[in-house]
Short mmCIF file of C-alpha atoms and ligand atoms in Angstrom, two decimals:
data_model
loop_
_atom_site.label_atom_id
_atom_site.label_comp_id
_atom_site.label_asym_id
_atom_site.label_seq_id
_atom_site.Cartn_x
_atom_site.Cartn_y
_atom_site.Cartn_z
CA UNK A 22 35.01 194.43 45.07
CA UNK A 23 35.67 190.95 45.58
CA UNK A 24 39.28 190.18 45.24
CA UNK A 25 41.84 187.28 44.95
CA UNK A 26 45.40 187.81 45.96
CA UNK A 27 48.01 185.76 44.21
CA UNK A 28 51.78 185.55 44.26
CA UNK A 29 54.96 183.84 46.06
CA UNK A 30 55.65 183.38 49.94
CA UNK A 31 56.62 187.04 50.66
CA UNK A 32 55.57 188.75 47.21
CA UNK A 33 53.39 191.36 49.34
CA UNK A 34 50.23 190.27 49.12
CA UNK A 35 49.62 191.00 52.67
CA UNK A 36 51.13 193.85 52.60
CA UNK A 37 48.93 195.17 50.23
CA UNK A 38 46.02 193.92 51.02
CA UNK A 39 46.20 196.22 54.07
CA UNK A 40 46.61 198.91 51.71
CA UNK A 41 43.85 197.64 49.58
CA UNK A 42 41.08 197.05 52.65
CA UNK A 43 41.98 200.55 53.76
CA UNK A 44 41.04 202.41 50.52
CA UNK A 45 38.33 200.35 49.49
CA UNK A 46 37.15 199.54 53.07
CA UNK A 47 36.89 195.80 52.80
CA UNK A 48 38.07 193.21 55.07
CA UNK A 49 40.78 190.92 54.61
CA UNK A 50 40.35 187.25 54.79
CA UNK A 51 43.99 185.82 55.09
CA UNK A 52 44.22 182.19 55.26
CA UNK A 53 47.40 182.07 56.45
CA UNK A 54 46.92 184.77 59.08
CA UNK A 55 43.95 182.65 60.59
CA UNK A 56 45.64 179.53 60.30
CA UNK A 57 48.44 181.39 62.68
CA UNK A 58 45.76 182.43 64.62
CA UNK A 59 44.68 178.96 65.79
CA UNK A 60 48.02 177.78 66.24
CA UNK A 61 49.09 180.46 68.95
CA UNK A 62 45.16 180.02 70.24
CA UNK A 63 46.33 175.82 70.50
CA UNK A 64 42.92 175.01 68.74
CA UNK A 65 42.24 171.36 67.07
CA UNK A 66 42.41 173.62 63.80
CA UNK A 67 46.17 174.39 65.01
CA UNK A 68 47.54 171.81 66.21
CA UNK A 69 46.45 170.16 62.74
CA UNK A 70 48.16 172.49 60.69
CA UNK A 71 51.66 173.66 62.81
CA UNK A 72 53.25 170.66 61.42
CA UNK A 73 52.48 171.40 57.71
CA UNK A 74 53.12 175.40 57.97
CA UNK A 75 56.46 174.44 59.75
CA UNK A 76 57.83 172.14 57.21
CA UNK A 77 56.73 174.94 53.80
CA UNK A 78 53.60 172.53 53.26
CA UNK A 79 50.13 172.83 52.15
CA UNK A 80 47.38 172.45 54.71
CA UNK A 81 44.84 169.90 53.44
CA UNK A 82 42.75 171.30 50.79
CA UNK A 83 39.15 170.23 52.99
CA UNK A 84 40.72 171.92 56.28
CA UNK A 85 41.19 175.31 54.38
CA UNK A 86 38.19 175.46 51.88
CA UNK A 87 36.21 174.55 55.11
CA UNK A 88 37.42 177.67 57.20
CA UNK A 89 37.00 179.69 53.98
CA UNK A 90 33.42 179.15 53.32
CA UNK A 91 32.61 179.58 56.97
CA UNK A 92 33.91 183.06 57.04
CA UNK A 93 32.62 184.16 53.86
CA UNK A 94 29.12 183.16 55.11
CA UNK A 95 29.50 186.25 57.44
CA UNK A 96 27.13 189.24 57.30
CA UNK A 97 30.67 191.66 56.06
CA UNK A 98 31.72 189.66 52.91
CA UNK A 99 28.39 190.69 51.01
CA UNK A 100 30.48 193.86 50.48
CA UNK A 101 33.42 193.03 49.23
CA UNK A 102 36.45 191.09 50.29
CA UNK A 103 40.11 190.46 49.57
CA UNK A 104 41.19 187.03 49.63
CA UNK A 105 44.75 186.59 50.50
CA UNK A 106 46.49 183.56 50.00
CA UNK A 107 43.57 181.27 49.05
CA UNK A 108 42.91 179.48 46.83
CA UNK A 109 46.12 178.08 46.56
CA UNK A 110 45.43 175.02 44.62
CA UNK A 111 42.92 174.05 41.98
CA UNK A 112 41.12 171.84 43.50
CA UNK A 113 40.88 175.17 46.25
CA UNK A 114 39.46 177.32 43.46
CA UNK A 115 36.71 174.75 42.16
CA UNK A 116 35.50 174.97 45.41
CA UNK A 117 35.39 178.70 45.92
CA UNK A 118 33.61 178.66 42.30
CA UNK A 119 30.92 176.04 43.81
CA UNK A 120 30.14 178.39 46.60
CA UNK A 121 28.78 180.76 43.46
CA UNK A 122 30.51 183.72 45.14
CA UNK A 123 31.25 185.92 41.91
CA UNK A 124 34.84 187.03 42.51
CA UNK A 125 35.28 190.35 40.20
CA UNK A 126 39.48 190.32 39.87
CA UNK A 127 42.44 188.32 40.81
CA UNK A 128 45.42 189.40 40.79
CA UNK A 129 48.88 187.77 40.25
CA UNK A 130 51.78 189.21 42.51
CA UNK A 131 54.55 188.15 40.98
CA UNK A 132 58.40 188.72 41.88
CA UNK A 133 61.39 186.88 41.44
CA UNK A 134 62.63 183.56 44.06
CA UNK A 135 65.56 185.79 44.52
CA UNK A 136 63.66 188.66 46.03
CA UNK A 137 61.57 186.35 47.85
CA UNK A 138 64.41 185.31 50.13
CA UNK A 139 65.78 188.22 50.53
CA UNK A 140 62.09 189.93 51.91
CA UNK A 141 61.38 187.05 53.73
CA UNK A 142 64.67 187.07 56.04
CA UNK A 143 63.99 190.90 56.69
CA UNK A 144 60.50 190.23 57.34
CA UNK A 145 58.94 190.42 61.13
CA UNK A 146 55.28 191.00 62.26
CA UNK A 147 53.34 191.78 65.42
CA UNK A 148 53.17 188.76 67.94
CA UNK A 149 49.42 190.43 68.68
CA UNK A 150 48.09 192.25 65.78
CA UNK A 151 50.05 190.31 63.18
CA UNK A 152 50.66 193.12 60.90
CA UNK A 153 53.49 192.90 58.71
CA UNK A 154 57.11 195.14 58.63
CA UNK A 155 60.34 194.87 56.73
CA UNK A 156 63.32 195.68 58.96
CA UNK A 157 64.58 197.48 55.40
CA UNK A 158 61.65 198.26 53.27
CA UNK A 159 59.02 198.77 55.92
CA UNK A 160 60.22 199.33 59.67
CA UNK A 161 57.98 200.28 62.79
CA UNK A 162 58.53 203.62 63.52
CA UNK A 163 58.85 202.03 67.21
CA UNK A 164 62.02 199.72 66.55
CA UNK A 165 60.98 196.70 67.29
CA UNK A 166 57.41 196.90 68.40
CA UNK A 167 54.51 197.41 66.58
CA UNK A 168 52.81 201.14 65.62
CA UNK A 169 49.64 199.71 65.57
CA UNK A 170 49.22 198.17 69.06
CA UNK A 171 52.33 198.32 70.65
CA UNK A 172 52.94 194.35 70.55
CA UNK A 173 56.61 192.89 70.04
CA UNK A 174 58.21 192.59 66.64
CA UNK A 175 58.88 188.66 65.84
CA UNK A 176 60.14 186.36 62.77
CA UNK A 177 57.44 183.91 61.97
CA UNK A 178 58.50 180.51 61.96
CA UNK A 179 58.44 179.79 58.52
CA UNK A 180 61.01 182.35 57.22
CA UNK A 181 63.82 180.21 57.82
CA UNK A 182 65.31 179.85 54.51
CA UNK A 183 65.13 175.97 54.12
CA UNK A 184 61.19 176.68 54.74
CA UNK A 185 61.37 179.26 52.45
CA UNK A 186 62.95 177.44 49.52
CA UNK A 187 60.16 174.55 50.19
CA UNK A 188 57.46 177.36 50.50
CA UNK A 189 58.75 178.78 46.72
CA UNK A 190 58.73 175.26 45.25
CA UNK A 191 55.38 174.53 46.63
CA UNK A 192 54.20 177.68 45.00
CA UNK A 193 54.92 176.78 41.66
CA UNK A 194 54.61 172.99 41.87
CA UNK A 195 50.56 173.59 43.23
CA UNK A 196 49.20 177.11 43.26
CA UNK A 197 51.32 178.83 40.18
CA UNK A 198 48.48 176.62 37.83
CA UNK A 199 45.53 178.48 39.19
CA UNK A 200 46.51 180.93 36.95
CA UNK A 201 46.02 179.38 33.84
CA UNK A 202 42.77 178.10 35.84
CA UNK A 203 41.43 182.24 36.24
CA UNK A 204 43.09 183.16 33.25
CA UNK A 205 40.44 181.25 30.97
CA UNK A 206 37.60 183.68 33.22
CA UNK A 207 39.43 186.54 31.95
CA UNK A 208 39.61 187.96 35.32
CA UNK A 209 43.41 187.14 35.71
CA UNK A 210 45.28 190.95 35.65
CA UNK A 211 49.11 190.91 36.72
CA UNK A 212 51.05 193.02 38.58
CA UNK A 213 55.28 193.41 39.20
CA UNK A 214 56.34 193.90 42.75
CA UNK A 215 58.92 196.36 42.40
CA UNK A 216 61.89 197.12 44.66
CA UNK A 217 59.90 200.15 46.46
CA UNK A 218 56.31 199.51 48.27
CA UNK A 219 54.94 202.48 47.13
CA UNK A 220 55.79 201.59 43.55
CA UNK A 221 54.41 198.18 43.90
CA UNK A 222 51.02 199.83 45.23
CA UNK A 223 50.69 202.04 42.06
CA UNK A 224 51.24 199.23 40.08
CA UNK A 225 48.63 196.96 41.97
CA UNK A 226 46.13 200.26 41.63
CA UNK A 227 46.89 200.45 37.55
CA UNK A 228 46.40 196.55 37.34
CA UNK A 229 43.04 196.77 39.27
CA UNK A 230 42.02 199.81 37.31
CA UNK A 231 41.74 201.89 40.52
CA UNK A 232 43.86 204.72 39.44
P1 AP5 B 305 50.68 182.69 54.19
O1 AP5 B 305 50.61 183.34 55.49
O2 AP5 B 305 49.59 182.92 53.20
O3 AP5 B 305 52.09 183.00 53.59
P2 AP5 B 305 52.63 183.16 52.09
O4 AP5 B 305 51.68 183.05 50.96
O5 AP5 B 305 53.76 182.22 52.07
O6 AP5 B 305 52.91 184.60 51.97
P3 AP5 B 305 53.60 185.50 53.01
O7 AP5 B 305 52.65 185.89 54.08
O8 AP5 B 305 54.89 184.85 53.43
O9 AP5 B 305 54.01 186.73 52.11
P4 AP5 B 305 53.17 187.94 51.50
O10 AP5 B 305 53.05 187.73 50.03
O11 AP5 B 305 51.93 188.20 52.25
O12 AP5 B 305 54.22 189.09 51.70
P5 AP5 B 305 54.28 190.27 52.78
O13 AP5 B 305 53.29 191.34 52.45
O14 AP5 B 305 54.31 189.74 54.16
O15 AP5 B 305 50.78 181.10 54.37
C1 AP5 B 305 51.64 180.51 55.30
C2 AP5 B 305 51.39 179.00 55.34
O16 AP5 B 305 50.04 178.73 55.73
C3 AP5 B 305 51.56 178.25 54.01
O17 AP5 B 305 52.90 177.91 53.77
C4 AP5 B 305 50.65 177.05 54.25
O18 AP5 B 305 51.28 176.08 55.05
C5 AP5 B 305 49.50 177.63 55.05
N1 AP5 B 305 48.38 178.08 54.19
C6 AP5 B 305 47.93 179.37 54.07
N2 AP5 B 305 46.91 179.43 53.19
C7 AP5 B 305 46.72 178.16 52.75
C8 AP5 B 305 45.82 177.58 51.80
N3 AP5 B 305 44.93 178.33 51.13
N4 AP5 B 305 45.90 176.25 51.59
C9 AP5 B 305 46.78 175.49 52.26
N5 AP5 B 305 47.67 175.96 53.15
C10 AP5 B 305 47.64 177.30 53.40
O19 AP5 B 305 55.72 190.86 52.38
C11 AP5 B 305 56.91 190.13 52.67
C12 AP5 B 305 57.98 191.10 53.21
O20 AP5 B 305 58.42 191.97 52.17
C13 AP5 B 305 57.44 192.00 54.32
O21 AP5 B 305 58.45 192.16 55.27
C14 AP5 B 305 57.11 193.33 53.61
O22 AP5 B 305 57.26 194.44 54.47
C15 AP5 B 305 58.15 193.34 52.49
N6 AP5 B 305 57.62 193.94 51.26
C16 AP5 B 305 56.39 193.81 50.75
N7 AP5 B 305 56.28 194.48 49.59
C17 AP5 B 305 57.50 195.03 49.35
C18 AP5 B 305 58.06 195.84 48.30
N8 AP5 B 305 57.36 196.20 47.24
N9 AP5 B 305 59.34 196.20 48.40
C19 AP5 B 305 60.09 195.83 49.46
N10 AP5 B 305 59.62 195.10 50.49
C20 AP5 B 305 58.36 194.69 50.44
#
């Protein structure tokens, strides 16, 4: 399966895309997770894009499509993949449809700007591993360090709400069109997040026709 995750700043697409790689054992390609990567590692690549993440912003469309194809020259993507959070603009997707990479689905996360805020502020993830919790909806069975690895619980740095409300308008000022843009392939399927994760991952299973 080769995927595309869609959807808002905090509608769960990482979240279940580690639900997703797990049962159909693919790896995840996050953009934003590698992009977080480089900025803790103080690369060239992060120190580039810090400034944009910080202010809600797009990183340059030839920065990202560049790390992108790089990784999904490697040996693992021939058998699947889940793409989360890219492509986020058009001009992202034309270039992922260049590579001739046949993507099978993409799905559209969608939930409400309302929910979005209130998920992001009770969001925090591992300082090491990076994977994500909800202080409500999903806590560490730890408190405040991670079950996976043990690292400390944080807030990233751009789920202050002012990001956040920049983050949701960038959203559906440049990535909510690559919908219409998938949606002529006919591989555009939809899902609701709902209030509970476990409901949200039945209805992500029903939209992919995994069920
Ligand atoms: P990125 O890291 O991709 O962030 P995002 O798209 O804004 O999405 P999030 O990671 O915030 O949310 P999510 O949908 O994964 O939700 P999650 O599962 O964590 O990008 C960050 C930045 O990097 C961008 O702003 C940009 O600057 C840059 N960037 C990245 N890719 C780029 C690209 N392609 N081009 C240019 N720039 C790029 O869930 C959120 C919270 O809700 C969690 O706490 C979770 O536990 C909880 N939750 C999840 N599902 C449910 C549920 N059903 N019920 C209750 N709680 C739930």
């Amino acid at each position: 399966m080769k995927l595309i995750l869609l959807g808002p700043p905090g509608a769960g697409k990482g979240t279940q895309a580690e639900i997703l790689s797990k049962r159909l054992g693919i790896d995840t390609i996050s953009t934003g997770v590698m992009l977080r990567t480089a900025i803790r590692e103080k690369t060239e690549l992060g120190k580039l894009a810090q400034s944009y993440m910080n202010e809600g912003k797009l990183v340059p469309d030839e920065v990202v499509v560049g790390i992108v194809k790089e990784r999904l020259q490697q040996e693992d993507c021939k058998k699947g993949f889940i793409l989360d959070g890219f492509p986020r603009t058009t001009a992202q997707a034309q270039a992922l449809t260049e590579t001739g990479i046949e993507i099978d689905k993409v799905l559209s996360l969608e939930v409400s700007d309302e929910t979005i805020i209130e998920r992001l502020s009770g969001r925090r993830e591992c300082k090491e591993c990076g994977t994500p919790y909800h202080v409500v909806y999903k806590p560490s069975s730890k408190g405040d360090v991670c079950d996976v690895c043990g690292g400390k619980l944080i807030q990233r740095a751009d789920d202050n709400e002012e990001t956040v409300r920049n983050r949701i308008k960038v959203y559906h000022d440049q990535t909510e069109p690559i919908k219409e843009y998938y949606q002529k392939t006919g591989k555009l399927v939809i899902a609701y997040g709902k209030e509970e994760l476990e409901e949200t991952t039945k209805e992500v299973a029903h939209a992919l026709g995994l069920e």
